[in-house]
Short mmCIF file of C-alpha atoms in Angstrom, two decimals:
data_model
loop_
_atom_site.label_atom_id
_atom_site.label_comp_id
_atom_site.label_asym_id
_atom_site.label_seq_id
_atom_site.Cartn_x
_atom_site.Cartn_y
_atom_site.Cartn_z
CA MET A 9 41.29 173.41 212.83
CA THR A 10 43.52 170.43 213.31
CA THR A 11 41.84 168.64 210.34
CA THR A 12 42.15 171.69 208.03
CA THR A 13 45.99 171.98 208.91
CA MET A 14 46.66 168.34 208.26
CA ALA A 15 44.75 168.49 204.98
CA GLY A 16 46.67 171.47 203.86
CA THR A 17 49.91 169.80 204.82
CA VAL A 18 49.18 166.76 202.85
CA ALA A 19 48.14 168.74 199.77
CA ASP A 20 51.43 170.52 199.79
CA VAL A 21 53.45 167.30 200.06
CA LEU A 22 51.73 165.38 197.29
CA PRO A 23 53.12 166.02 193.76
CA PRO A 24 50.82 167.56 191.27
CA THR A 25 48.75 165.11 189.20
CA ARG A 26 49.75 166.90 185.96
CA ILE A 27 53.07 168.53 185.29
CA SER A 28 53.31 171.40 182.88
CA ALA A 29 55.42 171.49 179.79
CA ARG A 30 57.61 174.23 181.38
CA ARG A 31 58.38 172.07 184.37
CA THR A 32 58.83 168.99 182.09
CA VAL A 33 61.63 170.97 180.18
CA ARG A 34 63.14 172.09 183.50
CA HIS A 35 63.26 168.52 184.82
CA SER A 36 64.66 167.22 181.61
CA LEU A 37 67.49 169.79 181.61
CA THR A 38 68.35 169.06 185.18
CA LEU A 39 68.74 165.33 184.45
CA ALA A 40 70.71 166.14 181.42
CA TRP A 41 73.19 168.16 183.48
CA ARG A 42 73.44 165.18 185.77
CA ASN A 43 74.76 163.00 182.85
CA ILE A 44 77.16 165.79 181.86
CA ALA A 45 78.46 166.04 185.51
CA GLN A 46 79.09 162.32 185.34
CA LEU A 47 81.39 162.80 182.35
CA ARG A 48 83.16 165.39 184.15
CA HIS A 49 84.01 163.06 186.99
CA SER A 50 84.60 160.02 184.54
CA PRO A 51 86.21 161.49 181.42
CA GLU A 52 87.34 157.99 180.38
CA LYS A 53 83.76 157.46 179.16
CA LEU A 54 84.60 159.77 176.28
CA LEU A 55 87.58 157.79 175.23
CA ASP A 56 85.78 155.74 172.64
CA VAL A 57 84.16 158.78 170.98
CA THR A 58 87.77 160.49 171.11
CA LEU A 59 89.77 157.69 169.40
CA MET A 60 87.09 156.15 167.14
CA PRO A 61 86.85 159.16 164.75
CA LEU A 62 90.64 159.22 164.42
CA VAL A 63 90.91 155.51 163.66
CA PHE A 64 88.08 155.53 161.15
CA LEU A 65 89.35 158.65 159.32
CA THR A 66 92.88 157.44 159.07
CA LEU A 67 92.11 153.96 158.01
CA PHE A 68 89.44 154.58 155.42
CA LEU A 69 91.20 157.60 154.00
CA TYR A 70 94.56 155.89 153.32
CA VAL A 71 93.09 152.36 152.56
CA PHE A 72 90.44 153.43 150.12
CA GLY A 73 91.46 156.89 149.03
CA GLY A 74 93.61 155.92 146.10
CA ALA A 75 91.34 153.15 144.86
CA VAL A 76 88.03 155.12 145.12
CA ALA A 77 89.08 158.73 144.06
CA GLY A 78 92.59 158.42 142.65
CA ASN A 79 94.15 160.26 145.54
CA THR A 80 93.62 160.79 149.24
CA HIS A 81 92.88 164.54 148.85
CA ALA A 82 90.01 164.13 146.57
CA TYR A 83 88.59 161.22 148.66
CA LEU A 84 88.84 163.19 151.82
CA GLN A 85 86.43 165.76 150.45
CA GLN A 86 83.61 163.09 150.02
CA LEU A 87 84.72 160.89 153.10
CA LEU A 88 84.60 163.45 155.77
CA PRO A 89 80.95 164.32 155.36
CA GLY A 90 80.16 160.60 155.33
CA LEU A 91 82.09 159.97 158.46
CA VAL A 92 80.37 162.80 160.16
CA ALA A 93 76.95 161.03 159.52
CA GLN A 94 78.54 157.66 160.60
CA MET A 95 80.09 158.86 163.75
CA ALA A 96 76.83 160.49 164.78
CA MET A 97 75.15 157.14 164.46
CA PHE A 98 77.97 155.27 166.27
CA SER A 99 78.08 157.83 169.09
CA THR A 100 74.49 157.01 170.18
CA MET A 101 75.44 153.40 171.12
CA GLY A 102 77.06 154.45 174.38
CA LEU A 103 73.73 156.14 175.26
CA GLY A 104 72.03 152.70 175.45
CA THR A 105 74.79 151.26 177.43
CA ALA A 106 74.68 153.99 180.07
CA LEU A 107 70.96 153.77 180.28
CA ASN A 108 70.98 150.06 180.85
CA GLU A 109 73.64 150.41 183.71
CA ASP A 110 71.46 153.05 185.35
CA LEU A 111 68.41 150.78 185.09
CA ARG A 112 70.41 147.87 186.52
CA LYS A 113 71.68 150.03 189.41
CA GLY A 114 68.13 151.13 190.30
CA VAL A 115 68.75 154.76 189.44
CA PHE A 116 65.62 155.07 187.42
CA ASP A 117 63.64 153.52 190.31
CA ARG A 118 64.66 156.52 192.32
CA PHE A 119 63.62 158.87 189.47
CA ARG A 120 60.17 157.31 189.40
CA SER A 121 59.68 158.07 193.12
CA LEU A 122 60.40 161.79 192.52
CA PRO A 123 57.66 164.38 191.61
CA ILE A 124 59.11 164.96 188.17
CA ALA A 125 57.77 164.44 184.64
CA ARG A 126 57.65 160.75 183.56
CA SER A 127 59.47 161.43 180.38
CA ALA A 128 62.17 163.70 181.96
CA PRO A 129 64.73 160.83 182.77
CA LEU A 130 64.72 159.62 179.21
CA VAL A 131 64.70 162.98 177.66
CA GLY A 132 67.42 164.11 180.09
CA THR A 133 69.51 161.13 179.15
CA VAL A 134 69.22 161.88 175.52
CA LEU A 135 70.06 165.67 175.81
CA GLY A 136 72.96 164.90 178.22
CA ASP A 137 74.50 162.61 175.63
CA THR A 138 74.98 165.65 173.42
CA VAL A 139 78.46 166.05 174.91
CA ARG A 140 79.49 162.74 173.23
CA PHE A 141 78.11 163.97 169.89
CA LEU A 142 79.96 167.38 170.16
CA THR A 143 83.20 165.62 171.06
CA VAL A 144 83.02 163.43 167.94
CA MET A 145 82.17 166.29 165.67
CA VAL A 146 84.91 168.56 166.99
CA ILE A 147 87.62 165.80 166.81
CA LEU A 148 86.59 164.52 163.43
CA THR A 149 86.34 168.01 161.95
CA ALA A 150 89.64 169.17 163.32
CA ALA A 151 91.49 165.94 162.23
CA GLY A 152 89.99 166.16 158.75
CA THR A 153 90.90 169.92 158.44
CA ALA A 154 94.48 169.04 159.50
CA MET A 155 94.65 166.31 156.77
CA GLY A 156 93.58 168.70 154.10
CA PHE A 157 89.72 168.84 154.14
CA ARG A 158 88.43 172.29 153.03
CA PHE A 159 84.86 173.53 153.38
CA GLY A 160 83.54 174.52 150.04
CA SER A 161 80.40 176.57 151.05
CA ASP A 162 79.56 179.48 153.16
CA PRO A 163 79.49 179.30 157.00
CA LEU A 164 75.63 179.31 157.10
CA ARG A 165 75.45 176.13 154.91
CA VAL A 166 78.05 174.63 157.13
CA LEU A 167 76.15 175.29 160.38
CA ALA A 168 73.10 174.02 158.73
CA GLY A 169 74.82 170.76 157.81
CA PHE A 170 75.94 170.23 161.44
CA GLY A 171 72.59 171.33 162.71
CA LEU A 172 70.96 168.69 160.39
CA VAL A 173 73.27 165.85 161.58
CA TYR A 174 72.46 166.83 165.30
CA VAL A 175 68.71 166.70 164.64
CA PHE A 176 69.17 163.26 163.06
CA TYR A 177 71.45 162.15 165.88
CA LEU A 178 68.76 163.17 168.50
CA ALA A 179 66.24 161.21 166.64
CA PHE A 180 68.25 158.01 166.29
CA SER A 181 69.20 158.26 170.00
CA TRP A 182 65.69 157.04 170.72
CA ILE A 183 66.50 153.75 168.89
CA SER A 184 69.49 153.41 171.24
CA VAL A 185 67.25 154.26 174.21
CA MET A 186 64.87 151.32 173.11
CA VAL A 187 67.93 148.98 172.79
CA GLY A 188 69.11 149.99 176.32
CA LEU A 189 65.65 149.41 177.76
CA LEU A 190 65.34 146.00 175.84
CA ALA A 191 68.79 144.49 176.55
CA PRO A 192 69.14 142.31 179.61
CA SER A 193 72.55 143.63 180.38
CA PRO A 194 74.98 146.41 179.32
CA GLU A 195 77.26 143.87 177.66
CA THR A 196 74.45 143.00 175.03
CA VAL A 197 73.62 146.68 174.35
CA GLN A 198 76.59 147.01 171.93
CA GLY A 199 75.76 143.81 169.95
CA LEU A 200 72.19 144.78 169.49
CA ALA A 201 73.02 148.46 168.47
CA PHE A 202 75.29 147.14 165.77
CA LEU A 203 72.32 145.23 164.22
CA PHE A 204 70.81 148.58 163.49
CA VAL A 205 73.91 150.78 162.92
CA MET A 206 76.01 148.53 160.65
CA PRO A 207 73.55 148.03 157.82
CA LEU A 208 72.56 151.74 157.93
CA THR A 209 76.02 153.07 157.79
CA PHE A 210 77.90 150.43 155.58
CA GLY A 211 74.99 150.00 153.26
CA SER A 212 74.88 153.54 152.34
CA SER A 213 76.81 156.38 150.39
CA VAL A 214 78.89 157.13 153.38
CA PHE A 215 82.19 155.80 151.89
CA VAL A 216 81.27 156.12 148.05
CA ALA A 217 79.31 159.00 146.58
CA ASP A 218 78.59 157.01 143.42
CA THR A 219 76.40 153.98 144.36
CA SER A 220 75.62 153.03 140.68
CA THR A 221 78.33 150.32 140.72
CA MET A 222 76.72 148.50 143.56
CA PRO A 223 74.46 145.39 142.90
CA GLY A 224 70.79 146.36 142.16
CA TRP A 225 69.50 145.25 145.37
CA LEU A 226 72.04 147.22 147.46
CA GLU A 227 71.77 150.29 145.36
CA ALA A 228 68.00 150.24 145.90
CA TRP A 229 68.65 149.99 149.67
CA THR A 230 71.02 153.01 149.66
CA LYS A 231 68.48 155.16 147.82
CA VAL A 232 65.87 154.64 150.71
CA ASN A 233 68.49 154.63 153.52
CA PRO A 234 68.15 157.53 155.73
CA VAL A 235 71.97 157.62 156.29
CA SER A 236 72.47 158.04 152.52
CA HIS A 237 70.15 161.03 152.51
CA LEU A 238 71.88 162.50 155.52
CA THR A 239 75.32 162.02 153.94
CA ASP A 240 74.41 163.41 150.59
CA SER A 241 72.88 166.39 152.40
CA LEU A 242 76.21 166.92 154.31
CA ARG A 243 78.33 166.68 151.18
CA ALA A 244 76.15 169.47 149.62
CA LEU A 245 76.11 171.72 152.62
CA LEU A 246 79.76 171.18 153.65
CA VAL A 247 81.61 170.79 150.35
CA GLY A 248 79.18 172.44 147.95
CA GLY A 249 76.63 171.42 145.33
CA PRO A 250 72.94 171.08 144.92
CA VAL A 251 71.07 169.74 148.06
CA GLY A 252 68.11 168.56 146.21
CA ASN A 253 65.35 166.85 148.28
CA HIS A 254 67.89 165.06 150.63
CA VAL A 255 67.59 167.50 153.46
CA TRP A 256 63.80 167.01 153.46
CA PHE A 257 63.94 163.34 153.29
CA THR A 258 66.42 163.46 156.28
CA LEU A 259 64.14 165.51 158.33
CA ALA A 260 61.14 163.36 157.35
CA TRP A 261 63.12 160.26 158.59
CA ALA A 262 64.03 162.02 161.76
CA ILE A 263 60.40 163.03 162.58
CA GLY A 264 59.17 159.50 161.66
CA ILE A 265 61.74 157.82 163.91
CA VAL A 266 60.83 159.94 166.98
CA THR A 267 57.11 159.62 166.24
CA VAL A 268 57.44 155.83 166.38
CA THR A 269 60.15 155.19 168.96
CA PHE A 270 59.41 157.85 171.58
CA PRO A 271 56.01 156.45 172.71
CA ILE A 272 57.32 152.93 172.50
CA ALA A 273 60.35 153.73 174.64
CA MET A 274 57.98 155.37 177.19
CA VAL A 275 55.91 152.20 177.45
CA MET A 276 59.09 150.04 177.73
CA TYR A 277 60.49 152.41 180.44
CA LYS A 278 57.18 152.14 182.36
CA ARG A 279 57.36 148.45 182.35
CA ARG A 280 61.11 148.15 182.96
CA ALA A 281 61.88 150.77 185.56
#
């Protein structure tokens, strides 16, 4: 009788060897809420994504507006969708820094000792960072509207545009996760992240819709650059015009990024945490 009772007790304590998809989703959402709660207690972590959109919008609009489009109002119509794409990329960099800090503090060691899905800490970190993305989008859109930007398409296309940039943001976040796992300290995360973000955003159609005046090698890069496809999709969906194949190229890039980076990030996490 004693042996049976002890065996039953041990079986109840040991975590299951295989965690279902439903429990994985629940664990991921729980850990995502942990990250959101951290922002509630430390709102200063949102300072960069609060000020950066305003600085970028003001500087690029009034420095390049007259030279590129003849006046700031016309340039704002093509600049704001580009900045939406750029700021979505920039907002992922804080994700890698926060992840690296948690690793150094041993937080993820605690996660590994819990009976939760192996992917839940990383997935929860990515989902919890959605607050930063939403903060950037709200501030940038509100500031652009106050400066004179006007949506030129119906509400469904506008929602589709922001939905598309969110999908790409989630996909690109996994590159930031890899950088956070790779960097030896939080201080180096930003520098490594810029190596990916800067060529993608500035070597694209973010700031100029017509890339035909660029050197041949740079124009060829912009045509395959996923940020260019995202930007051109947003201009068509938010301002108006034909979408073409840009949406499909953007989705294909997002799927490809996740397909490659997610398993690599899981292997790196297993070795690092």
